[in-house]
Coordinates of C-alpha atoms in Angstrom, one line a residue:
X1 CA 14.0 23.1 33.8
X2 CA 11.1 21.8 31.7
X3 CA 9.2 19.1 32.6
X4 CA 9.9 15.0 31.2
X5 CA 8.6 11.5 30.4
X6 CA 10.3 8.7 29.2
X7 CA 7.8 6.0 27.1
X8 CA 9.2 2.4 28.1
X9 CA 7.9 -0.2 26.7
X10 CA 7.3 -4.5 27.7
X11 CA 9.2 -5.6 24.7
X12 CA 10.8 -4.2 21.1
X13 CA 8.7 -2.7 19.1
X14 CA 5.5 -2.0 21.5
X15 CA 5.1 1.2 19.8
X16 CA 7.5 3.6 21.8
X17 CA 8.4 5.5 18.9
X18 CA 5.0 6.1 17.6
X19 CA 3.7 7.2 20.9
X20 CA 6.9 9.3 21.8
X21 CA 6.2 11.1 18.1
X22 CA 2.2 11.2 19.0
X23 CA 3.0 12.6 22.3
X24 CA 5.2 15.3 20.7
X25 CA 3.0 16.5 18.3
X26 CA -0.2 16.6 20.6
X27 CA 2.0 18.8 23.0
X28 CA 2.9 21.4 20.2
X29 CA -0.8 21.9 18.5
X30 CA -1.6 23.0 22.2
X31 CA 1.5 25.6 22.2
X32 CA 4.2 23.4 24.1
X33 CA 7.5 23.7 23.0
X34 CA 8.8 20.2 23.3
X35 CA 11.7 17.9 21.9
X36 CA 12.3 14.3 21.6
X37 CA 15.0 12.6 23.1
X38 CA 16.4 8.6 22.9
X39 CA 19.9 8.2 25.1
X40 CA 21.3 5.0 22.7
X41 CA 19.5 3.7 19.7
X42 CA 21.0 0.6 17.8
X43 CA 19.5 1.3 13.9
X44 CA 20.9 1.1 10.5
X45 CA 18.0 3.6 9.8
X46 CA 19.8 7.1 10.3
X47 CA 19.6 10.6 9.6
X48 CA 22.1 13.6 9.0
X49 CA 21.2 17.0 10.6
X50 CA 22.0 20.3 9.1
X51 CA 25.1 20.8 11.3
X52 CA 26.6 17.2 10.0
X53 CA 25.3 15.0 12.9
X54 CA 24.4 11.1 12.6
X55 CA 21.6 10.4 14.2
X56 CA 18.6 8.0 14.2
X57 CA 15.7 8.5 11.8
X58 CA 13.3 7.8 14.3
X59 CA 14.4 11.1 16.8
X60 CA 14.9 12.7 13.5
X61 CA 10.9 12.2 12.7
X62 CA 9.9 12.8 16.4
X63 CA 11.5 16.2 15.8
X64 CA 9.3 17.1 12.6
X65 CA 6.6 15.6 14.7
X66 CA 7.7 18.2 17.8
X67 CA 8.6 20.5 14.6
X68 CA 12.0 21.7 15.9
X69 CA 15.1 20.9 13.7
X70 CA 16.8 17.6 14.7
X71 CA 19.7 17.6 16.8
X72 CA 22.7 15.5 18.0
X73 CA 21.2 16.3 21.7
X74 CA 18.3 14.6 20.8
X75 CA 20.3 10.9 20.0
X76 CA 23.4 11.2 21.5
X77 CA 24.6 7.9 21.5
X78 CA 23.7 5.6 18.2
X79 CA 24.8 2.2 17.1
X80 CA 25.1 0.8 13.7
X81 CA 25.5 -3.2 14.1
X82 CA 27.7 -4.2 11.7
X83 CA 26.8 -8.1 12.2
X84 CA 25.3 -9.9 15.1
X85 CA 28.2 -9.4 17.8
X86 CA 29.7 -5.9 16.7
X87 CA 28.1 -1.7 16.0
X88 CA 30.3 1.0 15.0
X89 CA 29.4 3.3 17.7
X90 CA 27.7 7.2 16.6
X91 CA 28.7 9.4 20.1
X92 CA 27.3 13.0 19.3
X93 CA 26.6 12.5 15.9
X94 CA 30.6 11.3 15.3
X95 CA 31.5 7.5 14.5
X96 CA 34.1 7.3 17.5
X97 CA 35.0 3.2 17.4
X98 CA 33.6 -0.1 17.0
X99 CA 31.8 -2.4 20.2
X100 CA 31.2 -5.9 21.1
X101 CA 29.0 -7.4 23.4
X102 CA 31.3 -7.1 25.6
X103 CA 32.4 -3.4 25.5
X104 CA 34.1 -0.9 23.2
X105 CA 37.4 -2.2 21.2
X106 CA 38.3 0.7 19.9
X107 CA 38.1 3.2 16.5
X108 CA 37.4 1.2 13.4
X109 CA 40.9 1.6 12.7
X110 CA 42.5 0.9 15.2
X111 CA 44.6 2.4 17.7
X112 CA 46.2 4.9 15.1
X113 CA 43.1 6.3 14.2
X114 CA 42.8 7.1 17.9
X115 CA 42.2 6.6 21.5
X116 CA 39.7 3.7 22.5
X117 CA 36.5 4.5 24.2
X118 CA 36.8 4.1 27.8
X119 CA 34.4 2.1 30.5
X120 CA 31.9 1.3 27.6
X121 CA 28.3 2.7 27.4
X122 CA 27.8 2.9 31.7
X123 CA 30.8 5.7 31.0
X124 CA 28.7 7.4 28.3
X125 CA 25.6 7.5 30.9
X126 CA 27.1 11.4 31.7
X127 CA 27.0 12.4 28.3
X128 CA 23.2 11.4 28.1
X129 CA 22.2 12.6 31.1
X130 CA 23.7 15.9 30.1
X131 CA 22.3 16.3 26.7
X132 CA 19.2 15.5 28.5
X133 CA 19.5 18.3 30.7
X134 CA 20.5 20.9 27.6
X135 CA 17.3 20.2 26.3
X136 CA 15.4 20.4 29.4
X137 CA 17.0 23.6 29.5
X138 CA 15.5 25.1 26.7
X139 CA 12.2 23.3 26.3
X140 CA 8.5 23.1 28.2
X141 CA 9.1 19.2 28.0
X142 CA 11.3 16.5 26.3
X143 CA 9.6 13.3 25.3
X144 CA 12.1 10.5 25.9
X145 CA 11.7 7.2 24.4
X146 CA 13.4 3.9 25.9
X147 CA 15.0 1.1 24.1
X148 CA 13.8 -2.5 24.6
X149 CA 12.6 -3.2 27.5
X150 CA 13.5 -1.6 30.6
X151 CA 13.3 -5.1 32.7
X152 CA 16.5 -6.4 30.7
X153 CA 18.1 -7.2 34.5
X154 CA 21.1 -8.3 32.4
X155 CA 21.7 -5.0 31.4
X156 CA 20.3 -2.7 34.0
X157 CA 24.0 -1.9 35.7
X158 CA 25.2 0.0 32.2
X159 CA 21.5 1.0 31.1
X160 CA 21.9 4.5 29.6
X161 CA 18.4 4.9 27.9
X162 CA 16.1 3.1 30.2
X163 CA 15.7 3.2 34.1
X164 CA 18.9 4.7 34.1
X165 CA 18.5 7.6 32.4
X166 CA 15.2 7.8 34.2
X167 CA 16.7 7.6 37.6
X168 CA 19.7 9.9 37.0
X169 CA 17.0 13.2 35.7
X170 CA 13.9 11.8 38.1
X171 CA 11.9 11.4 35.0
X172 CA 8.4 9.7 35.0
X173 CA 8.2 6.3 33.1
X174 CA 4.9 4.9 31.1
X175 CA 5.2 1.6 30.0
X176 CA 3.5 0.7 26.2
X177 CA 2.3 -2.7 25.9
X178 CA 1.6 -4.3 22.4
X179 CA -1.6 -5.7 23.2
X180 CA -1.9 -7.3 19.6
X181 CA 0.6 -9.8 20.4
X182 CA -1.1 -11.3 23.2
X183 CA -0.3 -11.4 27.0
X184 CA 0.0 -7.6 27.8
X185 CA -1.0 -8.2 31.3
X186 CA 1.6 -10.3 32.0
X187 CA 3.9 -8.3 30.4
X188 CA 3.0 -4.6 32.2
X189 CA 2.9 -6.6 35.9
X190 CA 6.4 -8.7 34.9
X191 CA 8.6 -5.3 33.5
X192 CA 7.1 -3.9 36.9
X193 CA 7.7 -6.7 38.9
X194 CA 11.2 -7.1 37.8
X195 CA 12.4 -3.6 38.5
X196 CA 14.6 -2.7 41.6
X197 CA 12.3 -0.4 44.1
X198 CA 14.4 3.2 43.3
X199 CA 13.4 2.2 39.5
X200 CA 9.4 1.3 40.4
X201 CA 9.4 4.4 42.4
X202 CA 9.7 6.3 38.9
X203 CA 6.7 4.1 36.9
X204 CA 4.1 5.6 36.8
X205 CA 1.9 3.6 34.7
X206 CA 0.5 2.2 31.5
X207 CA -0.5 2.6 27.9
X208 CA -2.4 0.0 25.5
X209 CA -1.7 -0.4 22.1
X210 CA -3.1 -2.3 19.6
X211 CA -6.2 -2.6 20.9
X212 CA -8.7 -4.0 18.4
X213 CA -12.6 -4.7 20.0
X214 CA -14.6 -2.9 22.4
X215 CA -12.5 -1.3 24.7
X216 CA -15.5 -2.0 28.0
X217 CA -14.6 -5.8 27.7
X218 CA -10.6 -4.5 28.3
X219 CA -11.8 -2.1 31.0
X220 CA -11.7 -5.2 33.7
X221 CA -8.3 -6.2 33.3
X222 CA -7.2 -2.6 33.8
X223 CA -8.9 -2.3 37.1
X224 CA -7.4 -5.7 38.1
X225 CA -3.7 -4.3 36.7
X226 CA -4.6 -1.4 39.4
X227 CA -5.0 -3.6 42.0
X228 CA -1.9 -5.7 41.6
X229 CA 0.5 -2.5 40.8
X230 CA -1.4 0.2 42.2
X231 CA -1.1 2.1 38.6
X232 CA -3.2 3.8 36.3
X233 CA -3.5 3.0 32.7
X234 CA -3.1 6.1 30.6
X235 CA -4.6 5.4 27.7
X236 CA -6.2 2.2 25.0
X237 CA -4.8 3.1 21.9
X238 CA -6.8 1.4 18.8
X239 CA -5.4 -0.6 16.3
X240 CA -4.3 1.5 12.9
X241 CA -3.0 0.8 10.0
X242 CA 0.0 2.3 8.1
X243 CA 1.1 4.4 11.4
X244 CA 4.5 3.6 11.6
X245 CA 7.2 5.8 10.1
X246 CA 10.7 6.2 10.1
X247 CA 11.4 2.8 11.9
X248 CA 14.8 1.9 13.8
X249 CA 15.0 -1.6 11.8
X250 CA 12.6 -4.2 9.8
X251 CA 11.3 -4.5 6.2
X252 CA 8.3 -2.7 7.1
X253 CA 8.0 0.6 4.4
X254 CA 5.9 3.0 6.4
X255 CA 4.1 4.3 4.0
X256 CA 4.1 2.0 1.4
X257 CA 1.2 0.3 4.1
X258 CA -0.4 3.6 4.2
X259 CA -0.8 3.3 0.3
X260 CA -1.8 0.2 0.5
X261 CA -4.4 -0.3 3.6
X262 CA -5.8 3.4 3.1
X263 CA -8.2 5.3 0.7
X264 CA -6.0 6.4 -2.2
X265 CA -5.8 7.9 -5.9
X266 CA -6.1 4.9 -8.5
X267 CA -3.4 5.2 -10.6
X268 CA -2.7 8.2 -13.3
X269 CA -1.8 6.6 -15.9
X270 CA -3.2 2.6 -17.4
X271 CA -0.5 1.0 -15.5
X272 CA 1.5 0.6 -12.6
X273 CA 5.0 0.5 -12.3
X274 CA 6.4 -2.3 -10.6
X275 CA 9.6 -2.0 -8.1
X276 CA 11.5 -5.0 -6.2
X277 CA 14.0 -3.8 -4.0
X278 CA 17.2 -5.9 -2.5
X279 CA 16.6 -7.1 0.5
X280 CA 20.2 -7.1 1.0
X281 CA 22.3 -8.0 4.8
X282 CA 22.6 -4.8 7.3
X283 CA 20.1 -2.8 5.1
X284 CA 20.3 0.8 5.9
X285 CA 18.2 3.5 5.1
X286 CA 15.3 1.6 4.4
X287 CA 13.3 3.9 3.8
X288 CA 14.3 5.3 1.2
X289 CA 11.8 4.1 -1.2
X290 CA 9.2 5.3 0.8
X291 CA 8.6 8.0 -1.2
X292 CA 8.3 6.1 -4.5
X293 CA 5.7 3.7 -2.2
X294 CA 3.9 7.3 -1.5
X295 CA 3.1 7.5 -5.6
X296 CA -0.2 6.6 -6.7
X297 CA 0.4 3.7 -9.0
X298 CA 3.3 2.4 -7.8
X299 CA 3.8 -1.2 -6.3
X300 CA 7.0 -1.7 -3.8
X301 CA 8.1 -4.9 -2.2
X302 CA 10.9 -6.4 -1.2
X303 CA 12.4 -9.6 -2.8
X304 CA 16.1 -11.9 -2.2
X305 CA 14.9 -14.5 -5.3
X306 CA 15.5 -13.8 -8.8
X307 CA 12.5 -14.6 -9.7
X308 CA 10.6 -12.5 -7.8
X309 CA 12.7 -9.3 -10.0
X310 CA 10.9 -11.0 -13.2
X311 CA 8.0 -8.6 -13.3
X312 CA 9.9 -5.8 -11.8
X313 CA 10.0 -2.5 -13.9
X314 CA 12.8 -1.0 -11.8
X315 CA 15.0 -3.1 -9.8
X316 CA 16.6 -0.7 -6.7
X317 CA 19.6 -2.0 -4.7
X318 CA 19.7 0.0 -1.8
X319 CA 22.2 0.9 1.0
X320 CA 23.5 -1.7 3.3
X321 CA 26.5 -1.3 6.5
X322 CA 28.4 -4.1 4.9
X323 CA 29.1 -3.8 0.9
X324 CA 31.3 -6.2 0.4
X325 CA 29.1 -8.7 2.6
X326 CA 26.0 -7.4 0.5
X327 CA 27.9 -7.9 -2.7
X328 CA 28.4 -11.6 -2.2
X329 CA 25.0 -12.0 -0.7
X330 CA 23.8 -10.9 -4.3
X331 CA 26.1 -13.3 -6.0
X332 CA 25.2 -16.1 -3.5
X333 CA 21.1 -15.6 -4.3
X334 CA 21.4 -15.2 -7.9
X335 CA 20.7 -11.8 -8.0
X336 CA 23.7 -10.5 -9.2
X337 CA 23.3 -12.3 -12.4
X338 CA 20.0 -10.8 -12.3
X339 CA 21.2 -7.3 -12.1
X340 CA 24.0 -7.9 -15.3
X341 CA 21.1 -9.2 -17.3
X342 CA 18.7 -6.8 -16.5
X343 CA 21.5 -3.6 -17.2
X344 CA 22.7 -5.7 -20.6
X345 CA 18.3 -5.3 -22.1
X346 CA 18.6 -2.0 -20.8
X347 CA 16.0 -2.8 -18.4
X348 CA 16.4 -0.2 -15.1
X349 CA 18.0 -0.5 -11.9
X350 CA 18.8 2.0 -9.4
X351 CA 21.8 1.7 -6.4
X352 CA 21.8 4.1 -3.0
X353 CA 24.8 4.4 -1.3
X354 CA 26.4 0.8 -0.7
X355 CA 24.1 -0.3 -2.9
X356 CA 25.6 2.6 -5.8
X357 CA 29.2 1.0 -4.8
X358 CA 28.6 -2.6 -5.6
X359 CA 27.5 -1.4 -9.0
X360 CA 31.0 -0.3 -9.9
X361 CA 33.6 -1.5 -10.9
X362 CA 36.2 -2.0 -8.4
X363 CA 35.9 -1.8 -4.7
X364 CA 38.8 -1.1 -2.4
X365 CA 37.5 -2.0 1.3
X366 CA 40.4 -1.9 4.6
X367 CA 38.1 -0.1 6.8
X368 CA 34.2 -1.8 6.7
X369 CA 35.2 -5.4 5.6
X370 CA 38.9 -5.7 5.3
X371 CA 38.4 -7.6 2.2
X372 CA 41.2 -5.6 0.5
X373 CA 40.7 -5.6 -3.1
X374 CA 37.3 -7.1 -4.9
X375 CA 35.8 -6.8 -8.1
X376 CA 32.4 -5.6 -7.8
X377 CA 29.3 -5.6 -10.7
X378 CA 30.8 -3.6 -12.8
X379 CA 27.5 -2.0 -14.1
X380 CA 28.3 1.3 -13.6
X381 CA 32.3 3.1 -14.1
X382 CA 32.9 3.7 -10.8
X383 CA 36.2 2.6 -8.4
X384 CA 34.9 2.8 -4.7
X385 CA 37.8 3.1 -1.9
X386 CA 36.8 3.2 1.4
X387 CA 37.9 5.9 3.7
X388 CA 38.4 6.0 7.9
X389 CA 36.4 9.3 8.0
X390 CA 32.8 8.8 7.5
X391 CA 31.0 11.2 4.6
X392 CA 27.9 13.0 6.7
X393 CA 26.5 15.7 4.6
X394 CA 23.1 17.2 3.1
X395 CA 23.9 18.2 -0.5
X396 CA 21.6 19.6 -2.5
X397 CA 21.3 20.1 -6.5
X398 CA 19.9 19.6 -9.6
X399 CA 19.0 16.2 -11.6
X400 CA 17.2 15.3 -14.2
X401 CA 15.6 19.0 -14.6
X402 CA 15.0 19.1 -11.4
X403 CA 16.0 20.4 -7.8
X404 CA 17.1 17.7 -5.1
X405 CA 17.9 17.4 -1.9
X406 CA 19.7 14.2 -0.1
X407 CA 21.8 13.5 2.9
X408 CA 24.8 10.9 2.8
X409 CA 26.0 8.5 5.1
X410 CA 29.3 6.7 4.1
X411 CA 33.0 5.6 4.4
X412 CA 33.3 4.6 0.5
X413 CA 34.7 7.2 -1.5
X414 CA 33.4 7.1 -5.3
X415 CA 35.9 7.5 -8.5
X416 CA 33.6 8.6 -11.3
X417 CA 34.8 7.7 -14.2
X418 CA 32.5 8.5 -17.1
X419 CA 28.9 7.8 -17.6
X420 CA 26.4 10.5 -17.2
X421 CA 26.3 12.8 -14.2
X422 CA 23.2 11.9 -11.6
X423 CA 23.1 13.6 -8.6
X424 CA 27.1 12.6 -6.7
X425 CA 26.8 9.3 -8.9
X426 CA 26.4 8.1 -12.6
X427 CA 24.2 7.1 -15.3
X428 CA 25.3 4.3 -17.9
X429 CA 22.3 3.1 -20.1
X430 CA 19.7 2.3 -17.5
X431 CA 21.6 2.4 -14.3
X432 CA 21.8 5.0 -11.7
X433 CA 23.6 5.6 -8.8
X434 CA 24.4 7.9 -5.8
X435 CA 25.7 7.9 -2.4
X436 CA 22.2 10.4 -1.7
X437 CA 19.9 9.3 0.7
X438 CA 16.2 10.7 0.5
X439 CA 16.7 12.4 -3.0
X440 CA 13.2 10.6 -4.0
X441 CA 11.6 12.4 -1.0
X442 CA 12.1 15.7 -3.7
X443 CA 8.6 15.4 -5.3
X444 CA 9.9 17.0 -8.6
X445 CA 12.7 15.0 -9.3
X446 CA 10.6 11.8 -8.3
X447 CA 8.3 12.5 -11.0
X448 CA 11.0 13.1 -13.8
X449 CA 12.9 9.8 -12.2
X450 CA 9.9 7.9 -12.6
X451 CA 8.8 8.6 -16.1
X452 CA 12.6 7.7 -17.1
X453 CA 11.8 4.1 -15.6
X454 CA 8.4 3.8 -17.6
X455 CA 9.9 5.4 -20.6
X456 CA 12.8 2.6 -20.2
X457 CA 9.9 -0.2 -20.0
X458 CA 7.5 0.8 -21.8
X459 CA 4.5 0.9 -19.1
X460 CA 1.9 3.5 -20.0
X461 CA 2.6 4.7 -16.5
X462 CA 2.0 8.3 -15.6
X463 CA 2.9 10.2 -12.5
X464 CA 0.3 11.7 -10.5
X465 CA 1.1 15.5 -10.3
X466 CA 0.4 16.3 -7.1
X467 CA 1.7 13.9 -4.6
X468 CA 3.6 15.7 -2.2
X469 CA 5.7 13.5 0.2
X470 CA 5.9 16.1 2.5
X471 CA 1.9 16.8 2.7
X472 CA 2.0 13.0 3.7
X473 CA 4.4 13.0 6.1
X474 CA 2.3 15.5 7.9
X475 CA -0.5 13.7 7.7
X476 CA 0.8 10.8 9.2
X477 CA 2.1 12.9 12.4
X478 CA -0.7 14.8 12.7
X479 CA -2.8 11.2 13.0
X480 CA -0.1 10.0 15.8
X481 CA -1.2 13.2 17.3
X482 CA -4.7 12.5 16.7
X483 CA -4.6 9.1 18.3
X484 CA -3.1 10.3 21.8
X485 CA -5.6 13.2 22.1
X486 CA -8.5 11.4 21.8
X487 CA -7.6 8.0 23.2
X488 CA -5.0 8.8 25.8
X489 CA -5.8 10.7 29.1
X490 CA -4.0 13.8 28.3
X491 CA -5.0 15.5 31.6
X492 CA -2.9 13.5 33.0
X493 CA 0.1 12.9 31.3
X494 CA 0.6 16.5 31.3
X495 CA 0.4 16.4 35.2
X496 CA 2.9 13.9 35.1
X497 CA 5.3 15.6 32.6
X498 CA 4.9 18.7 34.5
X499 CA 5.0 17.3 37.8
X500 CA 6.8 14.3 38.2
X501 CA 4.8 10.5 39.5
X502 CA 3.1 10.2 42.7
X503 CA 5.0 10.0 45.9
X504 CA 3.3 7.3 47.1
X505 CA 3.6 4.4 44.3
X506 CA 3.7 0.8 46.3
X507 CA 6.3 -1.5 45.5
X508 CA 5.7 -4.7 43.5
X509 CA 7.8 -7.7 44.8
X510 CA 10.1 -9.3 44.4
X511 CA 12.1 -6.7 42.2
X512 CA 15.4 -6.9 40.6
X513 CA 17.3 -10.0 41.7

């Protein structure tokens, strides 16, 4: 059985996944055969393996980072909120039913689409552990990351991806504070503190990040964090910009900040190309316009005003877990309008997946909204029904000259009919669409896409020829690998992977009420 760690963290977003996909790539420059691993991850940011398996995007990039081929193993349980009280739950890569706050109601559809899910999530903790276990099995190491914090006493009994996935495979826990958001301290003693004396037995210590300064006038507090917990801090990780990719949730684009904070090619052409992208309820997939952020020359942002679209060159509309919801968001903000304008001057605009389907022309919805019937844009000539059975795919193909590949996510079925053929979608005039995810990450087809749009506008835009979106994504792991090996203590997180945490580690009152 190969060895483990699971990176904790004080609070959301303290860096787990970065440091779970710097761990992973440190450990397989120096020959380890490794694998990520998350139990449950709640993200409309998701992925589709080879075999057909929904998983998070964030395991999906620790894997390329640990450069294995993603797996269901590796996220076996992941949910999709579809509002603030309900997720459709993923179990093995399979949408199996829909839970509240207070457990699992059911399928989507019902009881004749199939059996409820028993016992909620603390019934699922089996199925984690033993995934788990499989990659144990066939690894030197898996590199688990937790969710949240694991001092959520609320949740503790059914925790399947903290302390209790810790506790059920023995595994070692380090605990990443944010120390750019102030009060880290606290937080490492407190998430100790808090913890029941079975789960402190397994904490073995601490990892800074965000540290900006000189690291000597930090070095006190760690001694004094010694003291009080009898733990070691593993590592000071430094402040850097534009590290974060493939993100569970947020408007953040990954590497549109790389563009943007780091030393880059000035443009190819005299102008940019300016894109504003929907910042549309239950966003998913967000980061598919990281690529076009990747381009030399090209300026993304966000927007949810019309008048932050009026100096956009392309407008995109991108995928969201609630269409209809999304549709009359647009309509609500103006934006809609917008959109009709902006297709009538033949002025571009591109839709991803839900996004593609509120740009049709009729949308037929008893599964995600229950809305029944509802006219949509009716920009493109497309009637969207949506089916029980999710779409999970990775096509591949041709577009615009060029070779693509995408992966799709979706329970609306698509009715082309007419406009010109892109990709699974259409083209009328100067709208696109297509249920593909990632088809911009295809550097070719990027290029062609974009010199449509400044054709379109008339921007004396040209696209660099050699961006490769791949070469960057490397890049960008290779630097989380970078920043563990030379600020972390590696000696000894490989002694704790391998071994397991001290024996002796003193208890920290009170512990869990």
């Amino acid at each position: 059985m190969g060895g483990g760690l699971l990176v904790a963290g004080t609070t959301s977003d303290a860096g787990k996944s970065v440091v779970t996909a710097g761990i992973c790539r440190w450990l397989v420059r120096q020959g380890v055969k490794v694998a990520p691993f998350k139990g449950q991850n709640m993200s409309l940011n998701s992925f589709v393996t080879r075999d057909g398996a929904e998983i998070g995007r964030a395991q999906a990039m620790q894997a390329q980072a640990a450069r294995v081929e993603p797996s269901a193993l590796m996220n076996p349980v992941l949910l999709k909120p579809g509002g603030d009280r309900t997720s459709q739950v993923v179990l093995m890569g399979r949408p199996v039913g829909e839970m509240s706050a207070r457990g699992f109601f059911g399928p989507a559809g019902g009881p004749a689409a199939g059996q409820p899910v028993p016992g909620g999530r603390e019934a699922l903790l089996g199925t984690v552990v033993e995934c788990l276990e499989e990659l144990r099995a066939t690894h030197d190491a898996v590199i688990c990351e937790g969710a949240g914090s694991p001092a959520e006493i609320n949740l503790r009994r059914t925790d399947i991806v903290n302390m209790g996935v810790a506790r059920a495979a023995g595994l070692p826990v380090v605990v990443v504070g944010d120390i750019d958001r102030g009060g880290v301290f606290a937080s490492f003693f407190g998430t100790t503190a808090l913890l029941a004396p079975e789960d402190q037995a397994l904490v073995a210590g601490y990892l800074v990040n965000k540290f900006r300064g000189d690291v000597s006038l930090l070095e006190p507090g760690l001694d004094m964090l010694r003291g009080l917990t009898g733990r070691p801090t593993y590592g000071v990780l430094p402040f850097q910009h534009g590290l974060g990719i493939d993100e569970e949730d947020g408007l953040r684009v990954s590497l549109r900040g790389t563009v943007r904070e780091s030393s880059v090619a000035p443009p190819a052409g005299a102008e940019v190309l300016r894109i504003a992208v929907c910042a549309v309820p239950l966003m998913s997939n967000f980061t598919d316009v990281d690529a076009l952020a990747a381009e030399p020359g090209v300026v993304v942002r966000f927007v949810d005003r019309p008048e932050e679209t009026t100096d956009a060159d392309l407008v995109v509309v991108p995928g969201t877990r609630g269409t209809v919801g999304a549709l009359r968001w647009l309509q609500e903000r103006g934006l809609a309008r917008v959109l009709r304008e902006r297709a009538a001057e033949g002025r571009p605009v591109l839709g991803i997946c839900g996004g593609f389907q509120l740009l049709g022309a009729h949308i037929e919805d008893e599964v995600e909204s229950r809305a029944g019937a509802v006219d949509a844009l009716g920009l493109l000539p497309v009637r969207v029904r949506f089916a029980r059975e999710k779409t999970l795919g990775r096509p591949s193909g041709t577009a615009l000259g060029e070779p693509v590949e995408g992966y799709e996510i979706h329970h609306g079925v698509a009715e082309v009919l007419g406009g010109e053929p892109f990709l699974d979608g259409c083209r009328s005039g100067a709208v696109w669409g297509t249920h593909w995810h990632g088809s911009l990450e295809s550097d070719g087809f990027r290029r062609a896409f974009l010199r449509e749009v400044a054709a379109l506008t008339g921007r004396r835009f040209v696209a660099a020829p050699d961006t490769s979106f791949a070469a960057l994504r490397e890049e960008q792991l290779d630097r989380l690998g970078d920043l563990i090996e030379r600020h972390a203590d590696t000696d000894a997180l490989w002694r704790l992977i391998e071994s397991g945490p001290a024996p002796d580690l003193p208890f920290v009152p009170p512990g869990a009420p």
